[in-house]
Coordinates of C-alpha atoms in Angstrom, one line a residue:
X236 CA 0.0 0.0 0.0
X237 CA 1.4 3.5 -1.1
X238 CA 1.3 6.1 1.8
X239 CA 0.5 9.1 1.9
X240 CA 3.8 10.3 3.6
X241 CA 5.6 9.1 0.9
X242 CA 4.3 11.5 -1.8
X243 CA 5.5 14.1 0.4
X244 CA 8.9 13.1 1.0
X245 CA 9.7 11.5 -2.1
X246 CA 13.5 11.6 -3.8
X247 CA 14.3 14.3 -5.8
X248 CA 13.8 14.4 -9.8
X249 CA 16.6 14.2 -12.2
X250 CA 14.6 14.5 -15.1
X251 CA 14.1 17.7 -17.0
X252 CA 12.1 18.9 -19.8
X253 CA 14.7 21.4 -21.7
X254 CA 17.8 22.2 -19.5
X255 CA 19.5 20.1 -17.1
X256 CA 19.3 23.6 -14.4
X257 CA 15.9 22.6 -14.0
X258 CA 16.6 20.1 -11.5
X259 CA 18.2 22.7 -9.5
X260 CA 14.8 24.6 -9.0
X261 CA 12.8 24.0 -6.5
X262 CA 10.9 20.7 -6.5
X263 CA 7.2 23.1 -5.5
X264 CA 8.6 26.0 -8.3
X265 CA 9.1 22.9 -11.4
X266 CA 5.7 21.2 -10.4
X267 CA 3.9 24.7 -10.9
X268 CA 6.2 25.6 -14.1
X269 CA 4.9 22.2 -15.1
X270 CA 1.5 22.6 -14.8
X271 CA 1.6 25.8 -16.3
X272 CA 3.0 24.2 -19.2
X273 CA 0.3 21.1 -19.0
X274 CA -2.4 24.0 -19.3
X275 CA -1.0 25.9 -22.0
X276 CA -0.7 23.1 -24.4
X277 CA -4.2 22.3 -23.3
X278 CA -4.8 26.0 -25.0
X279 CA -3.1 25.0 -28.1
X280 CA -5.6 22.3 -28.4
X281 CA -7.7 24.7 -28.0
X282 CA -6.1 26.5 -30.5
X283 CA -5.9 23.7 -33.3
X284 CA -9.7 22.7 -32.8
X285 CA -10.8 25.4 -34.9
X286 CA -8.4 24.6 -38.1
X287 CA -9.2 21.1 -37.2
X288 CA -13.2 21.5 -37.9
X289 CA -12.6 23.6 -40.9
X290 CA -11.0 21.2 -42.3
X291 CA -13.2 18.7 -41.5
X292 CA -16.2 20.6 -42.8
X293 CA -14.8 21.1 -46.4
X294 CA -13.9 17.1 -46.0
X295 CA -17.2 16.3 -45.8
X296 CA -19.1 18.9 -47.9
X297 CA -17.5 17.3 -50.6
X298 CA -19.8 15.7 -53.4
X299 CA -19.6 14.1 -56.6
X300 CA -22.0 14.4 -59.8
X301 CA -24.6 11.4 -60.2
X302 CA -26.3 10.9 -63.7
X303 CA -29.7 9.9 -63.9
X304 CA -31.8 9.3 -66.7
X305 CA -35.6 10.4 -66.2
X306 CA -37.8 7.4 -67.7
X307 CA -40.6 9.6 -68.9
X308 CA -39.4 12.2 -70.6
X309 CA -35.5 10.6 -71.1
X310 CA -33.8 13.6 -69.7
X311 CA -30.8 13.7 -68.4
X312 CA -30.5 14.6 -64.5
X313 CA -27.2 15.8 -62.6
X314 CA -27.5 15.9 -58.9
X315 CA -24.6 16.3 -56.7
X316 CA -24.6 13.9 -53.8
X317 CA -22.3 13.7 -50.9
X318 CA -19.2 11.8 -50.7
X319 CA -19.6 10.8 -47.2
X320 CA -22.4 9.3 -45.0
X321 CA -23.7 10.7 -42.1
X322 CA -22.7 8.2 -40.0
X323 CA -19.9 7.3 -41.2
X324 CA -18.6 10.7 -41.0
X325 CA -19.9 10.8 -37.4
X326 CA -17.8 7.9 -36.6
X327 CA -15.1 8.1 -38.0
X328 CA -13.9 12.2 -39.3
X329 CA -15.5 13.3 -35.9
X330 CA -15.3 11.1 -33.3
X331 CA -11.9 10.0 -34.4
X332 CA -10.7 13.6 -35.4
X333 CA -11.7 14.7 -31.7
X334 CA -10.2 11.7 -29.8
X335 CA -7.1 12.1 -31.9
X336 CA -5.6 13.9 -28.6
X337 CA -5.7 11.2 -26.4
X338 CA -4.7 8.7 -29.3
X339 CA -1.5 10.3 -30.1
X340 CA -1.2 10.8 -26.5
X341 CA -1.6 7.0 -26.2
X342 CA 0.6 5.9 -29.2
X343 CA 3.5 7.7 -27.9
X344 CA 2.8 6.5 -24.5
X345 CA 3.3 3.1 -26.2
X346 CA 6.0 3.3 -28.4
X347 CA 8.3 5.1 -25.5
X348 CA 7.6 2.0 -23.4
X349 CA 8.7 -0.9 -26.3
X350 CA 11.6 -2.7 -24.7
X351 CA 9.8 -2.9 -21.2
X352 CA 8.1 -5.9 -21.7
X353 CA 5.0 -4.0 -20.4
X354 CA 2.2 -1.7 -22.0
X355 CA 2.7 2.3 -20.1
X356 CA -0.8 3.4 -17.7
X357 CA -0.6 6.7 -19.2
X358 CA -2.5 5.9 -22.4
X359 CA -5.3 3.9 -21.1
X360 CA -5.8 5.9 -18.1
X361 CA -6.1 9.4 -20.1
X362 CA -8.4 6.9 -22.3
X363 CA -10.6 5.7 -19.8
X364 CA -10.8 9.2 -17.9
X365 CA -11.6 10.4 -21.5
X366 CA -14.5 8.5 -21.5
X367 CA -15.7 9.3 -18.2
X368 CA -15.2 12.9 -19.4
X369 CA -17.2 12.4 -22.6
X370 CA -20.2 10.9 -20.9
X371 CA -20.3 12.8 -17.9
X372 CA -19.1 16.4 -18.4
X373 CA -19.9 16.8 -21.9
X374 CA -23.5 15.5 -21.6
X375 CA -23.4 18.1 -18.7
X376 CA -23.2 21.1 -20.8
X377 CA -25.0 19.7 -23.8
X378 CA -27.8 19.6 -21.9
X379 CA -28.0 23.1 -20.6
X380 CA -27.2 24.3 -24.3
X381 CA -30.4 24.9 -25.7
X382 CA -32.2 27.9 -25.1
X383 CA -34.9 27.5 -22.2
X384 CA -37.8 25.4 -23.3
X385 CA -36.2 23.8 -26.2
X386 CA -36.4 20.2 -26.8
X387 CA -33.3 18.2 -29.0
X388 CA -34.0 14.6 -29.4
X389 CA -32.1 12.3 -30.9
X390 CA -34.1 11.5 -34.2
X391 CA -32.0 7.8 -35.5
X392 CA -32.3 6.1 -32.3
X393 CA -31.6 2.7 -34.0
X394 CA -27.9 4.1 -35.3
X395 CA -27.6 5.4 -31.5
X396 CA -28.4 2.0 -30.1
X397 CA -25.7 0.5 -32.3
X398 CA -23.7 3.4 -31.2
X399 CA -24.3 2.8 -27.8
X400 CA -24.1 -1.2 -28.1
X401 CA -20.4 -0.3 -29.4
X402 CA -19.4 2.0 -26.7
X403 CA -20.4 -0.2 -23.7
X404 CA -19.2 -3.5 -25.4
X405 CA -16.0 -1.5 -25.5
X406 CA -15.4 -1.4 -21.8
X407 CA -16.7 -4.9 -21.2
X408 CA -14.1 -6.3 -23.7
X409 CA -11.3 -4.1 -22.4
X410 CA -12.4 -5.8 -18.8
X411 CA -12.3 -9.2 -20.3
X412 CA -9.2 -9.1 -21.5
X413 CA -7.8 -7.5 -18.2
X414 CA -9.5 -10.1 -15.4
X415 CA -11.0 -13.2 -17.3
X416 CA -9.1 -14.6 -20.1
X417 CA -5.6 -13.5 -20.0
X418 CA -5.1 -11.6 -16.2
X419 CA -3.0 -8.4 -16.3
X420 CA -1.7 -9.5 -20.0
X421 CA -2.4 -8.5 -23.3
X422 CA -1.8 -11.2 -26.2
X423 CA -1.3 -10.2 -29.7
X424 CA -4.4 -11.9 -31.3
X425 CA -6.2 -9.8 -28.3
X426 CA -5.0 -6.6 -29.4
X427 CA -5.4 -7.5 -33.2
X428 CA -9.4 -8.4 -32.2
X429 CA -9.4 -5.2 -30.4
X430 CA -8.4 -2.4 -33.6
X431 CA -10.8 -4.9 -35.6
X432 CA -13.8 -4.2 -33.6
X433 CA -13.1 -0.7 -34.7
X434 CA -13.9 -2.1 -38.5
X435 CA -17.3 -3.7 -37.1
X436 CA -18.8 -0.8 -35.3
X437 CA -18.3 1.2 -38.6
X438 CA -20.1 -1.6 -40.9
X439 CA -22.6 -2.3 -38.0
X440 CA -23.6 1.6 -38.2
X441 CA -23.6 1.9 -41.3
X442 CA -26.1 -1.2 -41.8
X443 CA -28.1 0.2 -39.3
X444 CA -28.4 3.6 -40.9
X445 CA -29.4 1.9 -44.2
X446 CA -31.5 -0.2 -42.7
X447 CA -30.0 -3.5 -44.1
X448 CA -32.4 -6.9 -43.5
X449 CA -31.8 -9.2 -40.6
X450 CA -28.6 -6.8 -39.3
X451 CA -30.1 -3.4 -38.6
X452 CA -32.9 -3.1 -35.7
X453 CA -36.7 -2.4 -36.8
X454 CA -36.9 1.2 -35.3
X455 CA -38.3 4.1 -37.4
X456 CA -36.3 7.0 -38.1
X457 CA -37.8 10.5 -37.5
X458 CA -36.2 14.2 -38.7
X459 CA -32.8 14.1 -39.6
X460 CA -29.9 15.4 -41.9
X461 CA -28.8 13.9 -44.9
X462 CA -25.9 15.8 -45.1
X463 CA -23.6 17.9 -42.7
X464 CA -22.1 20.6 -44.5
X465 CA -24.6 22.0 -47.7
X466 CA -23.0 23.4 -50.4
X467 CA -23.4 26.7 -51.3
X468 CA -24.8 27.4 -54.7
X469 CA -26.0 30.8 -55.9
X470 CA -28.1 29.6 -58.7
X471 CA -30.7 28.5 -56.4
X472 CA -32.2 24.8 -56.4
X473 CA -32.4 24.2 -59.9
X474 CA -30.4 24.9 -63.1
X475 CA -31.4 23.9 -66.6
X476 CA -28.6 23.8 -69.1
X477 CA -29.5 22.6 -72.5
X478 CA -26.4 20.2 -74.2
X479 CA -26.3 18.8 -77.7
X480 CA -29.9 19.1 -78.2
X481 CA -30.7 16.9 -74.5
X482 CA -31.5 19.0 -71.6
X483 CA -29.7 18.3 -68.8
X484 CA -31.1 19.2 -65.5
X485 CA -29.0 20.1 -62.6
X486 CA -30.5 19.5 -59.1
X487 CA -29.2 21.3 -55.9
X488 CA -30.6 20.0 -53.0
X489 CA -28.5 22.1 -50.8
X490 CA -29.1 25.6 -48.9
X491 CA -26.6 27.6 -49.1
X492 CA -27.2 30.2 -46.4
X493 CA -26.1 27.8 -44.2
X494 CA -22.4 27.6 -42.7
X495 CA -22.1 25.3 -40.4
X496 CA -19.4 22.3 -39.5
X497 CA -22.5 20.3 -38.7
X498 CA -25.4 18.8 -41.0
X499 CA -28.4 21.4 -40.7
X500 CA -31.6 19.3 -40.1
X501 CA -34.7 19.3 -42.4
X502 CA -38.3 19.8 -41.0
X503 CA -39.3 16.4 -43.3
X504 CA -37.4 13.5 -44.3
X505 CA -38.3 14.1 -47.5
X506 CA -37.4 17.8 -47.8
X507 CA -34.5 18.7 -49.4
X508 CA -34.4 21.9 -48.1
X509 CA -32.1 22.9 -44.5
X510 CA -33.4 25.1 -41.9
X511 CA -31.3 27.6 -41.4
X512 CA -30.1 28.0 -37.4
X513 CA -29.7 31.7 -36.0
X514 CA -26.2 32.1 -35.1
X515 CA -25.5 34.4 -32.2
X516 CA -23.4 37.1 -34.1
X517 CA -24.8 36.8 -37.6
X518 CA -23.1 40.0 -38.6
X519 CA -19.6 38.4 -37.7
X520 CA -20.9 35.3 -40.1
X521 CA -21.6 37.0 -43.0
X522 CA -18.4 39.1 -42.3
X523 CA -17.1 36.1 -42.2
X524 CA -18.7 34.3 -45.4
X525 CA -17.8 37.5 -47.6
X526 CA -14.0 37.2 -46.8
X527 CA -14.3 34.0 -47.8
X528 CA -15.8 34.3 -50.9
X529 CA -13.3 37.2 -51.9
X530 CA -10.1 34.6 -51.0
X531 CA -11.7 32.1 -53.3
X532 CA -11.0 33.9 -56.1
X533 CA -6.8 34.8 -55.0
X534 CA -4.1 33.2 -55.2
X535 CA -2.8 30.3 -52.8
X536 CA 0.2 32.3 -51.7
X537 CA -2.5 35.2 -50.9
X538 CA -4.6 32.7 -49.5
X539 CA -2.0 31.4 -47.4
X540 CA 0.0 34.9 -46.1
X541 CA -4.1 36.0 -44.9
X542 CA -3.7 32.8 -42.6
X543 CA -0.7 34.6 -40.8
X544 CA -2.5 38.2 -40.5
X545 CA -4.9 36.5 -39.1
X546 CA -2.6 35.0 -36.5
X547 CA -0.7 38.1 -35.7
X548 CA -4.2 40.4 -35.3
X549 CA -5.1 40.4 -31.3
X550 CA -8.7 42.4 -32.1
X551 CA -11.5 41.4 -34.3
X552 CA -13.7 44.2 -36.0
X553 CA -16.5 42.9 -33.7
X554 CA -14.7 43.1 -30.6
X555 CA -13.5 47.0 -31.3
X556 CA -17.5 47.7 -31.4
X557 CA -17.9 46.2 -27.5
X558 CA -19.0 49.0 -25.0
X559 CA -17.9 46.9 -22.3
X560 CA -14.0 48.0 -22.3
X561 CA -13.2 44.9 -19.6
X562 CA -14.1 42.0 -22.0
X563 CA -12.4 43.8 -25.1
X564 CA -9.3 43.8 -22.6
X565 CA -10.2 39.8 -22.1
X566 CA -10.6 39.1 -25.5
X567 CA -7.2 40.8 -26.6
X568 CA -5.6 39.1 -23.8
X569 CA -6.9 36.2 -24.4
X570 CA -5.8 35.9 -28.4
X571 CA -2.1 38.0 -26.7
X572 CA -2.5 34.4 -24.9
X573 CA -3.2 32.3 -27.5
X574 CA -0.8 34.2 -30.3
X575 CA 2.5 31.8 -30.5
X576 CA 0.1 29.0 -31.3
X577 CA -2.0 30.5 -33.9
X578 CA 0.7 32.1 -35.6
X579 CA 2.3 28.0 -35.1
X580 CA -0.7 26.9 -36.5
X581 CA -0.7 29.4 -39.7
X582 CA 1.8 26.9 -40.9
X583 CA -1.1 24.4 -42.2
X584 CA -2.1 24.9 -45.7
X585 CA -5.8 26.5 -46.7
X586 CA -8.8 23.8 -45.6
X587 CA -9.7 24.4 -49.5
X588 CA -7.2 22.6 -50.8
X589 CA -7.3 19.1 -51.9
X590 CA -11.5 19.0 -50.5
X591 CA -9.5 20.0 -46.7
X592 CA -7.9 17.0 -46.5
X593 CA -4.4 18.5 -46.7
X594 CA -5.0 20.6 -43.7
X595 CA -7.2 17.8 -42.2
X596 CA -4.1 15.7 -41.8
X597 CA -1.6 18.9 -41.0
X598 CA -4.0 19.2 -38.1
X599 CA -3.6 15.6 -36.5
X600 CA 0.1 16.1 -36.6
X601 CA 0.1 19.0 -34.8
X602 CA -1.9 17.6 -32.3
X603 CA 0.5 14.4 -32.0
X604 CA 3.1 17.1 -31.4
X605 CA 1.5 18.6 -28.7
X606 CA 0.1 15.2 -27.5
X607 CA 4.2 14.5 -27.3
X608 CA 4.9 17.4 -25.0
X609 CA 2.3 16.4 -22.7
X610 CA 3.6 13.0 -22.2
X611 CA 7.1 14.3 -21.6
X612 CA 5.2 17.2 -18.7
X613 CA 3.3 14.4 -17.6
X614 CA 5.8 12.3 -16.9
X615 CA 8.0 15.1 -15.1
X616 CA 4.5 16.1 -13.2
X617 CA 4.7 12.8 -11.7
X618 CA 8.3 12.6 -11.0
X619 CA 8.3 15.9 -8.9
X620 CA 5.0 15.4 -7.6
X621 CA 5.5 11.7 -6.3
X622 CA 1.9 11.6 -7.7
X623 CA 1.0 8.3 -9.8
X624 CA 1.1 9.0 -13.3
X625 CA -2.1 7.2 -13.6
X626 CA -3.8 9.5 -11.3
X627 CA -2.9 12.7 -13.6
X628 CA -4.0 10.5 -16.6
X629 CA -7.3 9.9 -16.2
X630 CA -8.1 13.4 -14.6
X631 CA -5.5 16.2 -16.3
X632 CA -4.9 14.6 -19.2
X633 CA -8.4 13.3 -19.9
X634 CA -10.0 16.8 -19.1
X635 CA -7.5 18.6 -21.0
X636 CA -7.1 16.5 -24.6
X637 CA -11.6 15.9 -24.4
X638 CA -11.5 19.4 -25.4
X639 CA -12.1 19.1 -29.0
X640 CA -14.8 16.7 -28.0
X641 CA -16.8 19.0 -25.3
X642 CA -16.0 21.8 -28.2
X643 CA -17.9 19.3 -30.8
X644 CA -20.5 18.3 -29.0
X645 CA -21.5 21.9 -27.7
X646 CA -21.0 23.1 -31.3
X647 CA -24.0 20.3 -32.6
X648 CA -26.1 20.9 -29.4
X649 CA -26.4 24.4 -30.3
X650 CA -27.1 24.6 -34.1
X651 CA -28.6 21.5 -34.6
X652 CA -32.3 20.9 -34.1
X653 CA -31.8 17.2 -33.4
X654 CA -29.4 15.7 -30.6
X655 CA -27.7 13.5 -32.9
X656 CA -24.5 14.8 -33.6
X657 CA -24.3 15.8 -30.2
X658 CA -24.6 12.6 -27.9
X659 CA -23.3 10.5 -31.3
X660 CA -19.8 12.3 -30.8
X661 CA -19.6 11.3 -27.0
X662 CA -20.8 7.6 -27.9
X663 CA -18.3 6.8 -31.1
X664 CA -15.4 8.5 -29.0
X665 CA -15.9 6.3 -26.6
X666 CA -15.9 3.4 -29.0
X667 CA -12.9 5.2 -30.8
X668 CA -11.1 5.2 -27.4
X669 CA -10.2 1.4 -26.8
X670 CA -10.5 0.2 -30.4
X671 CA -8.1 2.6 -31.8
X672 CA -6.9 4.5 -29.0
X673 CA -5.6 1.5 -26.7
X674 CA -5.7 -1.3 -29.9
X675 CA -3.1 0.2 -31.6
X676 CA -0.6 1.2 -29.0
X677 CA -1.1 -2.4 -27.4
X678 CA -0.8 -3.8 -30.8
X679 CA 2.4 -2.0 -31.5
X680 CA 3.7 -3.4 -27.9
X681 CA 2.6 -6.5 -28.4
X682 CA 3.9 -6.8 -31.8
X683 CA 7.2 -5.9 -30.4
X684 CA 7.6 -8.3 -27.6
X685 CA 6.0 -11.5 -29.8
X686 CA 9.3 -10.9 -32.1
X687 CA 11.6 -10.0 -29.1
X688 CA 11.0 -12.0 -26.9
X689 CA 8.1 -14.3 -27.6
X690 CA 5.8 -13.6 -24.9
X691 CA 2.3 -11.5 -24.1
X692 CA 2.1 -7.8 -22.9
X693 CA 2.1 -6.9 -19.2
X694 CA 0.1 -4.4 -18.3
X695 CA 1.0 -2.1 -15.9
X696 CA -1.0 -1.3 -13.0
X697 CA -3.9 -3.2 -14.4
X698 CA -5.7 -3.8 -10.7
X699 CA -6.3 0.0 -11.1
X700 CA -7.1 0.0 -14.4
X701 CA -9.8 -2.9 -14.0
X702 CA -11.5 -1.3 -11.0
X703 CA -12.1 2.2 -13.0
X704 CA -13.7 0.1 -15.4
X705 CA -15.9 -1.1 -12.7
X706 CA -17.1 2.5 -11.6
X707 CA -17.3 3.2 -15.0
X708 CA -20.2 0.8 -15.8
X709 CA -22.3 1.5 -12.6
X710 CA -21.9 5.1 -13.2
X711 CA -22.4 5.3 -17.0
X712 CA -25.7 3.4 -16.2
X713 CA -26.9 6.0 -13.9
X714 CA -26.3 8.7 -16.8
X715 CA -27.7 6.6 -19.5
X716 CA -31.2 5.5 -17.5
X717 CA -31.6 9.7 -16.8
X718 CA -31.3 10.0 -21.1
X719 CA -33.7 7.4 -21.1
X720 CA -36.0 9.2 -18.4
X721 CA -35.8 12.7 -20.5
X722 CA -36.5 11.1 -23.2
X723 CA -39.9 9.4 -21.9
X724 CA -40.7 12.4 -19.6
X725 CA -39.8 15.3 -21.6
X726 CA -39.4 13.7 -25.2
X727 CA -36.3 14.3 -25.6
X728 CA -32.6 14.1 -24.4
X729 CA -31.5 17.8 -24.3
X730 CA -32.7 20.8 -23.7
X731 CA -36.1 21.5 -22.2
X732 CA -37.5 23.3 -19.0
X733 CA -34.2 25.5 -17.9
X734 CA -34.6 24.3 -14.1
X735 CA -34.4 19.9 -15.3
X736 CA -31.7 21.0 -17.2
X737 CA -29.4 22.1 -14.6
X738 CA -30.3 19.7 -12.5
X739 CA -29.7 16.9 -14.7
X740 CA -26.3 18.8 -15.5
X741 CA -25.4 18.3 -11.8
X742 CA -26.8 15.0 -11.7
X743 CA -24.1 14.3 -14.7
X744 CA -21.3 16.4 -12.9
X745 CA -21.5 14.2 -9.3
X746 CA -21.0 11.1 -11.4
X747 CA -17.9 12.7 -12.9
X748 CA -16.8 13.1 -9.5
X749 CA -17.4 9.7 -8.3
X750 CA -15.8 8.3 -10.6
X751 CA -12.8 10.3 -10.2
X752 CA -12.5 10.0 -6.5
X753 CA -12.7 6.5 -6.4
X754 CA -10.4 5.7 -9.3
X755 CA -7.9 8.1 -7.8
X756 CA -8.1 6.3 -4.2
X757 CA -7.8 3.0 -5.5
X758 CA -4.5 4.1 -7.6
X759 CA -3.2 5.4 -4.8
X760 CA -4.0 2.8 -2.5
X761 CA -6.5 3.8 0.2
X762 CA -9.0 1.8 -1.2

């Protein structure tokens, strides 16, 4: 059992992040310098989320001409349909895009530990506190989003059953492989089954959403998007073109007042028309809409220098027009704050480019960098501290790389009118969290010691790791039967009377807590 006494009088740390004088600071001084740098990295996540969702929206606004030939009067129709599904896209360009913190975080974790003979606590603990965070915190504020009154259900509850299906079965295999088959090990066919799961949950969505026989479950679908991102079009709807004597038809189905990262729900199924979501500063939108119009038509060099402008201005045209002179002093702090990693950041090419997948993947890898630095804090956190690495994994480090998924999630609980996007990012990260984000650093490991030295992973503090899982499930249970209770009181999941809301935001906030408390005492040995 680990004292308390011994955190406090623990030998001193040799290790140091840049210079060697380090160590000759005070142990109190380097754990707050530490910290400080833990936080601020956290800001440059902060920082990347942004560049990241551009990205991602002209990713999957992306479409591609379909020919059809009417069968009455044999005329030719173009419609342009999207490259990517809904749910797919949900899945796998969100959910994995946001969890990439705590994967990179995870890989690293993994491939620094490849001799050892064991698999490093710091990935799956920041993993597991992740997924605490997602369900607990995030569901918090999503559900005090909407405006008072307004009700946000999610409208394909079938693809959120499978989602949900995916999420738990997660945690219950991850426990499996901990406590019943193979204890405290990880073999390499277990890890391989693991990262394949990841395959299954996408094919098992996606035959849910399209309703495939004898797979998908018998539930109707109500309202919901068929795309995220519409295209804007100033023609309108409908453009006839007349070509070598055929007339060709070209169909828009897309709205192009809206500007969003998310899909804009219709009214009907059938409608192929968006509803178009008030924005809170509408004048900063259009502002916003026109500049881009006018780079469209410049250069990429132009394109690219504006990036850095951007970077290097500290106050927006709407924030010189704020009466209150306190928050314009915030805001320009706050961007003084924030400048070294925009101007860092300026580095990644336009989101037009190549349909944004150029600045898409730019994006991860500056996220792995950061994800890097945080390890290395981490680590030296620990080492001055005398507090267990696992401890600041799954409550730190799961807080501070969830960002880009509380940012997600609060983004689609605003501007959508379903709940969809919303919960279906906390779900799929979950799932993305042990299939990907502890599959493939324990498959790398495993890998490793099967042609070194011909026997399974250890896992390190695994006891600990088990016994979060525990909490895990009976809390997560708790959180998922008060979904279920808003949906059957209240008809839907988010939103409604301002008073239930906060409530149920608590409600979601305690279990955080509980969680946390009792993971951290069991780490720490007290319980």
């Amino acid at each position: 059992m680990v004292e308390f006494s011994n955190i406090l009088n623990h030998e001193p740390c040799e290790s140091y992040l840049i210079f060697s004088g380090e160590t000759a600071l005070g142990g109190n001084f380097r754990a707050i310098l530490y910290f400080l740098g833990l936080a601020y990295c956290f800001f440059g996540l902060s920082a990347i989320t942004a560049r990241f969702f551009k990205s991602m929206e002209n990713v999957v606004k992306h479409s591609r001409e379909v020919v059809e030939i009417d069968p009455v009067t044999q005329t030719e129709i173009i419609r342009h349909e999207k490259v990517w599904n809904y749910t797919i896209a949900d899945i796998s360009l969100l959910a994995f895009g946001t969890s990439f913190p705590q994967i990179s975080l995870a890989t690293i974790d993994a491939i620094q530990n490849m001799g050892n003979r064991y698999a490093g606590g710091l990935g799956p603990g920041t993993l597991v506190g992740s997924a605490a965070f997602d369900l607990f915190p995030i569901h918090a504020v999503c559900v005090v989003v909407p405006k008072a009154g307004e009700l946000k259900k999610i409208a394909d509850i079938g693809v959120w059953l499978v989602e949900l299906f995916w999420s738990f079965w997660a945690y219950i295999w991850l426990y499996i492989i901990l406590e019943i088959w193979t204890p405290n090990v990880v073999t390499l066919w277990e890890a391989l089954l693991t990262v394949l799961m990841y395959g299954l949950l996408l094919t098992h969505a996606y035959a849910q959403d399209k309703r495939w026989p004898y797979i998908s479950l018998p539930i109707a679908r109500d309202e919901r998007p068929e795309d995220w991102v519409p295209e804007e079009t100033p023609n309108g709807i409908q453009e006839t073109h007349k070509m070598e004597g055929s007339e060709r038809i070209f169909l828009n189905e897309d709205n192009g007042d809206t500007v969003d990262i998310f899909s804009i729900h219709s009214e009907y199924t059938t409608d192929p028309m968006y509803v178009r979501v008030p924005e809170r500063d509408d004048v900063a939108e259009i502002s916003d809409k026109v500049k881009e119009r006018a780079l469209e038509d410049t250069d990429l060099l132009t394109i690219w220098s504006q990036q850095f402008v951007d970077a290097l201005r500290l106050e927006s045209p709407e924030s010189k027009k704020l009466s209150n002179v306190y928050l314009r002093i915030g805001r320009i702090f706050w961007q003084l704050l924030l400048l070294p990693w925009r101007f860092m950041f300026a580095f990644v090419p336009p989101c037009h480019i190549a349909h944004g997948w150029i600045s898409f993947i730019c994006s991860l890898i500056f996220i792995s960098g950061i994800a890097y630095i945080v390890t290395k804090l981490t680590d030296l956190i620990s080492c001055v501290t005398g507090i267990n690495a696992y401890v600041i994994a799954f409550t730190a480090l799961a807080s501070g790389t969830s960002w880009p998924d509380l940012v997600a999630s609060k983004i689609a609980a605003e501007r959508q009118i379903t709940a969809d996007s919303a919960i279906a990012n906390i779900t799929c990260s979950n799932s993305v969290n042990i299939y990907v984000g502890i599959g493939v650093p324990w498959l790398i490991d495993t890998l490793y010691n099967f042609i070194a030295y011909r026997e399974p992973l250890r896992i390190q503090n695994a006891e600990g790791l088990s016994f979060s899982l525990l909490v895990f499930f009976c809390t997560s249970a708790g959180c998922i039967a008060v979904l279920v209770l808003r949906r059957l009181i209240f008809g839907a999941e988010l939103g409604g009377p301002k008073l239930w809301a906060w409530i149920t935001c608590v409600y979601f906030m305690l279990l955080w807590i509980i969680f946390v408390v009792l993971s951290s005492l069991k780490v720490s040995g007290f319980i």
